[in-house]
Coordinates of C-alpha atoms and ligand atoms in Angstrom, one line a residue:
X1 CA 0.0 0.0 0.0
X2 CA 1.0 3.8 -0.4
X3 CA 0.9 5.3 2.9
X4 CA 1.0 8.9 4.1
X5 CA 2.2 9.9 7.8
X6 CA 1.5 13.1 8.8
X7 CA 3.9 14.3 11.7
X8 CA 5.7 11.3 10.6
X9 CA 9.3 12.6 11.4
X10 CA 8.3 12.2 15.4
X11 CA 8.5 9.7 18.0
X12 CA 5.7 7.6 16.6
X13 CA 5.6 8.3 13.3
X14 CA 9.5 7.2 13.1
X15 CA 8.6 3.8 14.4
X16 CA 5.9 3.2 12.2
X17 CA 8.0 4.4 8.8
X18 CA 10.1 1.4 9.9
X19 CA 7.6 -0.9 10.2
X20 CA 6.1 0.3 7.0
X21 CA 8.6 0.2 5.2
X22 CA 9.6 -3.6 6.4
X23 CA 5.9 -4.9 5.3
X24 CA 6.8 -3.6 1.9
X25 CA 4.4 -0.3 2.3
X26 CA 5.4 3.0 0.3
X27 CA 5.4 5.5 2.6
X28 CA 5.2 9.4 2.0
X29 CA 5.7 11.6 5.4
X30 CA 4.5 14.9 5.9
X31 CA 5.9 17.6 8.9
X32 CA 6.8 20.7 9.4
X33 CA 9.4 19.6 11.7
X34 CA 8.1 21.8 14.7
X35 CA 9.0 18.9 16.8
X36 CA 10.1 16.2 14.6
X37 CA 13.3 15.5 13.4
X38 CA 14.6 14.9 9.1
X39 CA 16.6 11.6 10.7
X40 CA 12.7 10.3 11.8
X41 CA 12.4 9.8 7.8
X42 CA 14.4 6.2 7.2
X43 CA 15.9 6.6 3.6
X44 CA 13.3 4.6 2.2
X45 CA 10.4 7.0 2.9
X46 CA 10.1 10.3 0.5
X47 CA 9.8 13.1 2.8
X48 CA 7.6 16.0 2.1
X49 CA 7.8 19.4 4.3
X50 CA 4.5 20.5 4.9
X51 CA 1.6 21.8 7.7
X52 CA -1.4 20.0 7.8
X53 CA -3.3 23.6 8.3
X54 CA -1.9 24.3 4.6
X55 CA -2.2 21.4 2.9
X56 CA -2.7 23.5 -0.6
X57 CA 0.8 23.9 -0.6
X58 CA 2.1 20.3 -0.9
X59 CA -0.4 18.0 -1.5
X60 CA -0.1 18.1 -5.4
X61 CA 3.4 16.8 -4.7
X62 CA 2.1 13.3 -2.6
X63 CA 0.1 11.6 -5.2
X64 CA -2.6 8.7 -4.8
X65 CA -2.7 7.0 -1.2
X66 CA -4.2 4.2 -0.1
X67 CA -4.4 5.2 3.7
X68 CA -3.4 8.2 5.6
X69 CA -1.9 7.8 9.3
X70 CA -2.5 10.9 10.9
X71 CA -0.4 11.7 13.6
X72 CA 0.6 15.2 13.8
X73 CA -0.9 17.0 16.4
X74 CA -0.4 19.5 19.6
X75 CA 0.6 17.3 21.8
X76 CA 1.1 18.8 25.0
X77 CA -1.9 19.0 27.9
X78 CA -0.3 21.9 29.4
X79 CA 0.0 24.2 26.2
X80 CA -3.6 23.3 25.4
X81 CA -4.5 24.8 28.4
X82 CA -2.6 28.0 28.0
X83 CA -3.5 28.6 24.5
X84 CA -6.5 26.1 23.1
X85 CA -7.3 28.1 20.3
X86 CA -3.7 26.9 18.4
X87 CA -4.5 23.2 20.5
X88 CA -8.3 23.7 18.8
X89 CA -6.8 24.1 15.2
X90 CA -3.5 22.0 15.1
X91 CA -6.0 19.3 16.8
X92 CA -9.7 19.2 15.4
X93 CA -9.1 21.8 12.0
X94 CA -5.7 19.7 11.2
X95 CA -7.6 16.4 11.5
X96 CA -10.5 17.6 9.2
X97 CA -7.9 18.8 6.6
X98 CA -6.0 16.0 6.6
X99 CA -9.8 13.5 6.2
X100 CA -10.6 15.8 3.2
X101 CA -6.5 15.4 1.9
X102 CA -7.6 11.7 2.4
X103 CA -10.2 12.0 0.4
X104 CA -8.9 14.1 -2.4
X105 CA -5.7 11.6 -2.7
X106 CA -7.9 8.7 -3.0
X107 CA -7.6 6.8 0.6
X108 CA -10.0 4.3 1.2
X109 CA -7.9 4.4 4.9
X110 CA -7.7 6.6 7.5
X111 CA -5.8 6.0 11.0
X112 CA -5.2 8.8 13.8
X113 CA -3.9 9.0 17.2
X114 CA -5.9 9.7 19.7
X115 CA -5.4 9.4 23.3
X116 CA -6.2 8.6 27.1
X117 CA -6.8 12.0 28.3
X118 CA -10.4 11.7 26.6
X119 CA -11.6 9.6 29.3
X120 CA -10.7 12.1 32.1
X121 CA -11.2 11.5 35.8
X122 CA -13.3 8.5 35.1
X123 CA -12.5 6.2 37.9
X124 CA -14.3 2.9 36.9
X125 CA -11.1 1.0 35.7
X126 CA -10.2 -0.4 33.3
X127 CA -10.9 2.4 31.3
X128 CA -13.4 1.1 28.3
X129 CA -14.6 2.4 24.9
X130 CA -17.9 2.3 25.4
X131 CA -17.6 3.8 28.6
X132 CA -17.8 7.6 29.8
X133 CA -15.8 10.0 28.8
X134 CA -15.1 13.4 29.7
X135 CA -11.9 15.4 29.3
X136 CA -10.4 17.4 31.8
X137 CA -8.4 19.8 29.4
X138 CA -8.7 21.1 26.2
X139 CA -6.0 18.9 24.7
X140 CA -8.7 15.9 25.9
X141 CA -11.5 18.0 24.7
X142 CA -9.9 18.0 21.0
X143 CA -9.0 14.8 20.9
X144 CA -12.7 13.4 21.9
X145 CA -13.7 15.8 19.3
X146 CA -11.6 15.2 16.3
X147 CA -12.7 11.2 17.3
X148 CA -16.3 12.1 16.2
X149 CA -15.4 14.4 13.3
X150 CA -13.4 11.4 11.9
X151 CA -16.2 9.1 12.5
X152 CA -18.9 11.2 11.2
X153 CA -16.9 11.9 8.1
X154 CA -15.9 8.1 7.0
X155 CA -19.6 7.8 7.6
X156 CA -20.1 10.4 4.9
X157 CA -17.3 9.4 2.5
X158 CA -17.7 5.6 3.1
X159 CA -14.2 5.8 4.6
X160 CA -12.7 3.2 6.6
X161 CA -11.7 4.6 10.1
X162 CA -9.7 3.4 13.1
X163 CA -9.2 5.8 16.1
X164 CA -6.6 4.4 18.3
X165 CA -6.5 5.9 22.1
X166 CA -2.9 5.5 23.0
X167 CA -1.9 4.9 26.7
X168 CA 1.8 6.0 27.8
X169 CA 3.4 5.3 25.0
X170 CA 7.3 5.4 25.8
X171 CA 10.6 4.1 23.9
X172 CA 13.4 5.2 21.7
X173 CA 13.1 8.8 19.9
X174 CA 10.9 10.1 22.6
X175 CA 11.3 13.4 23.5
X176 CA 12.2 15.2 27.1
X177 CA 11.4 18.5 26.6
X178 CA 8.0 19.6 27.0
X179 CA 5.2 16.8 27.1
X180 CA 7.8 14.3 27.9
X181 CA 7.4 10.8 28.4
X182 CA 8.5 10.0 32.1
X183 CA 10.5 6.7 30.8
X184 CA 12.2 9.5 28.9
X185 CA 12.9 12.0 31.7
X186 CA 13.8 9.3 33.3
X187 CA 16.2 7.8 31.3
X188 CA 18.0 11.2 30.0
X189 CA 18.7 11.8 33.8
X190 CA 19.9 8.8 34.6
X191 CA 22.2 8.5 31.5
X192 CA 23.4 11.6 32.6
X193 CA 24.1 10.7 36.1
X194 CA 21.2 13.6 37.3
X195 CA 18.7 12.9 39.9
X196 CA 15.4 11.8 38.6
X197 CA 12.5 13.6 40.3
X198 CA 9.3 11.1 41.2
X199 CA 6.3 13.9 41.8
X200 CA 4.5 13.3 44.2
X201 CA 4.8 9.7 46.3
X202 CA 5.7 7.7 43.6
X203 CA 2.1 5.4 43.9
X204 CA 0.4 6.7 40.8
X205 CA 0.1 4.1 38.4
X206 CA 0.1 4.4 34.3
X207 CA -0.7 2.0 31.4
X208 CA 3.0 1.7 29.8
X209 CA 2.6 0.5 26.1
X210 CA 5.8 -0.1 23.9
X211 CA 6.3 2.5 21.2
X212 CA 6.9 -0.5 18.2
X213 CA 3.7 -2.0 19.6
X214 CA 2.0 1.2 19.2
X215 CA 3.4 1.3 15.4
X216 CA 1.9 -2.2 14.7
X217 CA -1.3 -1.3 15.5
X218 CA -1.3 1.6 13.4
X219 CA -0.3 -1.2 10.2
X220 CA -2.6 -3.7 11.5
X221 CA -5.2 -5.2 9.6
X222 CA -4.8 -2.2 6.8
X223 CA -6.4 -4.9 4.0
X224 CA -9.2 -5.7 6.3
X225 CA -10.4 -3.2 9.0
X226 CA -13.6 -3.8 9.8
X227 CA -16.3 -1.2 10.5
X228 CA -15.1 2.6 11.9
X229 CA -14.3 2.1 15.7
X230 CA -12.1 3.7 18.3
X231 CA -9.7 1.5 20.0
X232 CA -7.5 2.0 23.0
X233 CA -4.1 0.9 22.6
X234 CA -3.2 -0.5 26.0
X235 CA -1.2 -3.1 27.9
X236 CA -4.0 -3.0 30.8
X237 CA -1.5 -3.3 33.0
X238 CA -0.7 -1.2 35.9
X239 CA 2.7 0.4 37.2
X240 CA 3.6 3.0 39.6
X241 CA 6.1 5.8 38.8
X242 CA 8.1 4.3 41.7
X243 CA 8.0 0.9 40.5
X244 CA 9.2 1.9 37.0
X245 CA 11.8 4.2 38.6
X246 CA 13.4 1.4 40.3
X247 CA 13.3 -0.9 37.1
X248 CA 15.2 1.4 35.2
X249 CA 17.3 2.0 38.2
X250 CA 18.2 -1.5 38.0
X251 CA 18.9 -1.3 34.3
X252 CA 21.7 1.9 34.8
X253 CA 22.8 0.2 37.4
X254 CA 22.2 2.9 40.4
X255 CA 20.2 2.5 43.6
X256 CA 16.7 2.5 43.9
X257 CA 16.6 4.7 46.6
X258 CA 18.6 7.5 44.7
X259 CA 15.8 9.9 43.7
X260 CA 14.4 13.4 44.8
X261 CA 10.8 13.9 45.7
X262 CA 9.3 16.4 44.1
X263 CA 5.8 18.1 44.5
X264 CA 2.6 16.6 43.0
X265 CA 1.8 18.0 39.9
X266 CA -1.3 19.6 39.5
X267 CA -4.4 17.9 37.7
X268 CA -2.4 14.6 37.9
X269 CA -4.6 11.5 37.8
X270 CA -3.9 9.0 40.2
X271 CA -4.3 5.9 38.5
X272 CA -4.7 5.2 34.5
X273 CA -5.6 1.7 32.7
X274 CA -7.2 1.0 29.7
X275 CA -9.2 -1.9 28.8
X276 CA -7.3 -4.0 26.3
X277 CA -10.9 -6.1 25.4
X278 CA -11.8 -4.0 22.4
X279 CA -8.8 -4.6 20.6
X280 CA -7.9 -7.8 21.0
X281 CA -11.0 -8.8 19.5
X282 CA -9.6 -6.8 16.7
X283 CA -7.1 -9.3 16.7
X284 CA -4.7 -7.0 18.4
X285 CA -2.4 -7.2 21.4
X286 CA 1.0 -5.8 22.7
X287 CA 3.7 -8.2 22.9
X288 CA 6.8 -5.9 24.4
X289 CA 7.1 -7.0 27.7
X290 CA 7.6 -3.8 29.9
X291 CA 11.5 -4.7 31.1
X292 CA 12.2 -5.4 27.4
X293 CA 11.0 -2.1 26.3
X294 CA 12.5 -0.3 29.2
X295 CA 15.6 -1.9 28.6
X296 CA 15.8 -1.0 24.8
X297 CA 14.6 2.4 25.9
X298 CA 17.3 2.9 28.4
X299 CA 20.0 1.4 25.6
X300 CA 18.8 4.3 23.1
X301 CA 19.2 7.2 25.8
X302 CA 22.7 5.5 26.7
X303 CA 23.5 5.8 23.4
X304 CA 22.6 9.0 22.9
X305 CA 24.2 10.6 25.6
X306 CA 27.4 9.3 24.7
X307 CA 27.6 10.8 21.5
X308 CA 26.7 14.0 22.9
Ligands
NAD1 N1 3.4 9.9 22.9 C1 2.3 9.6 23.6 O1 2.4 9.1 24.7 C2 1.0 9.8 23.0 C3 -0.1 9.4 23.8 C4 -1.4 9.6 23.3 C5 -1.6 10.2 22.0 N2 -0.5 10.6 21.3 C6 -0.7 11.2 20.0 O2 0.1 10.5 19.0 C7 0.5 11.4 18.0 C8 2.0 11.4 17.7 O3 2.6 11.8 19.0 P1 4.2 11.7 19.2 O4 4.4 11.4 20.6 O5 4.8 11.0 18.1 O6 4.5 13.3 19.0 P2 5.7 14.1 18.2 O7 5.6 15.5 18.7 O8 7.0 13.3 18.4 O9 5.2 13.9 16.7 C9 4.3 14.8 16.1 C10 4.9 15.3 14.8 O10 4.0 16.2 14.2 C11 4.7 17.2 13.6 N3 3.8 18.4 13.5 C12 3.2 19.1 14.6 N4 2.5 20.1 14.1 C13 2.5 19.9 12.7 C14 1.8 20.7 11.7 N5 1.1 21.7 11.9 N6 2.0 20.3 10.4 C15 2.8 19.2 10.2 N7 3.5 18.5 11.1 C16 3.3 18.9 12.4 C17 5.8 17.5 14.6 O11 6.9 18.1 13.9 C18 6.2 16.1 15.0 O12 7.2 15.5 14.1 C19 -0.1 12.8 18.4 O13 -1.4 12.9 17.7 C20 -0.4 12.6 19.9 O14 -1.4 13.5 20.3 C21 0.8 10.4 21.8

């Protein structure tokens, strides 16, 4: 198939060129590297610098698709909240753009990232897609909302749509600055013999799902979808900042007991878990057990620290 990635020179989007690429797709990535990075693109993908507000002036140069992936976004819950009319547009107007790019390159496909922080402060775990949902910022709020554009418009184009409702994704190419993963603040501080700060006691728990797992169920089942649905993308599996703290303390090889406290962070939920029911009936499920992906995550911020 011809695939096109939007923000696909960042964290996830780099993992899924790979995997793309490897299944024998042709793959055509769109950014405007605000966040992403040119060495995201593998040499095999043809790169296109673009903005998906502005698609007029590059989609002549992409050509028929048979899916788009749509993954370039404002990603941070914090800038959302400070300004939510650019989180409003890069969000909800960048995901209607890129559905009618879809459907002026020819894409019978669509696939977009959305994410936990649509179900909000529900507390009936695990966290289900039928279930309730209300955000508790605006990045939630245009997330849940680009979900039903993207629905309502397959329904109107006969499209064939998968939302996917990531978890905490974590893993190589992450970024620290900003929206950070914490495997990745983590890791960076470690590699660089820094203190790593747990906020708060440590006990809050998250849904850690692999980054390459993340990329194979953005490529799964593209012959064969099934009808437009939303699935969360979820190990269903619970672990506490601590916990994963002293794992990848383990890992560097420092004590477990060799962190600073730091103060609870604002509007931080205490626990997060997402049913993984939905999807494996989708014939979907994670594989990367957690110390596998920490470990490979740790090796990459090694790595990169050393050629600093
Ligand atoms: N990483 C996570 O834990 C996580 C969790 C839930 C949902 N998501 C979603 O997954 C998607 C990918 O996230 P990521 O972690 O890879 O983020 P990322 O920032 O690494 O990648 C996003 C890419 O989009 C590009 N981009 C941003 N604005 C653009 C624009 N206007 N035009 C073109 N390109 C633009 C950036 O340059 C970047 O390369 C996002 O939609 C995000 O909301 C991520």
């Amino acid at each position: 198939m011809r695939i096109l990635v939007t923000g696909g020179a960042g964290f996830i989007g780099s993992h899924i060129n790979v995997q793309a690429l490897e299944m024998g797709h042709e793959v055509v990535v769109i950014d405007n590297l605000s966040h992403g990075t040119r060495e995201n693109v593998p040499a095999g993908a043809r790169f296109v610098y673009g903005d998906i507000l502005s698609p007029e002036s590059w989609v002549d140069q992409v050509g028929p698709v048979d899916a788009v992936i749509h993954l370039a976004a404002q990603i941070s819950v914090a800038a959302s909240e400070s300004d939510p009319l650019t989180d409003l547009r890069l969000n909800l107007e960048g995901t209607l753009r890129m559905l009618a790019v879809a459907k002026t390159l020819g894409a019978s496909q669509f696939r977009t990232a959305s994410s936990a922080a649509v179900y909000g402060n529900v507390d009936q775990l695990p966290l289900r897609e039928d279930g309730p949902a209300w955000p508790i910022s605006f990045y939630g709020w245009s997330k849940y909302t680009a979900e039903q554009y993207v629905k309502h418009f397959a329904d109107l184009n006969h499209m064939q749509a998968i939302i996917f409702r990531l978890a905490n994704v974590y893993g190589p190419r992450q970024r620290t600055q900003g929206e950070g993963g914490v495997v990745a603040v983590f890791c960076e501080a470690l590699a660089r013999n820094e203190t790593v700060e747990i906020h708060g006691d440590g006990e809050q728990t998250r849904d850690f799902v692999y980054v390459g797992d993340v990329a194979r169920a953005f490529l799964h089942r593209l012959a064969d979808p099934g009808p437009v649905s939303v699935y969360n993308v979820s190990t269903q599996t619970r672990t506490s900042v601590r916990a994963l703290f002293e794992m990848l303390a383990r890992a560097a090889g420092v004590s477990s007991q060799s962190y600073r406290v730091g103060a609870k962070r604002p509007g931080d939920i205490t626990d997060s878990l997402l049913s993984q029911h939905k999807a494996k009936l989708w014939g979907f499920e994670p594989i990367t057990p957690l110390t596998d992906g920490l470990e490979a995550t740790w090796h990459y911020f090694r790595e990169k620290e050393a050629q600093r």
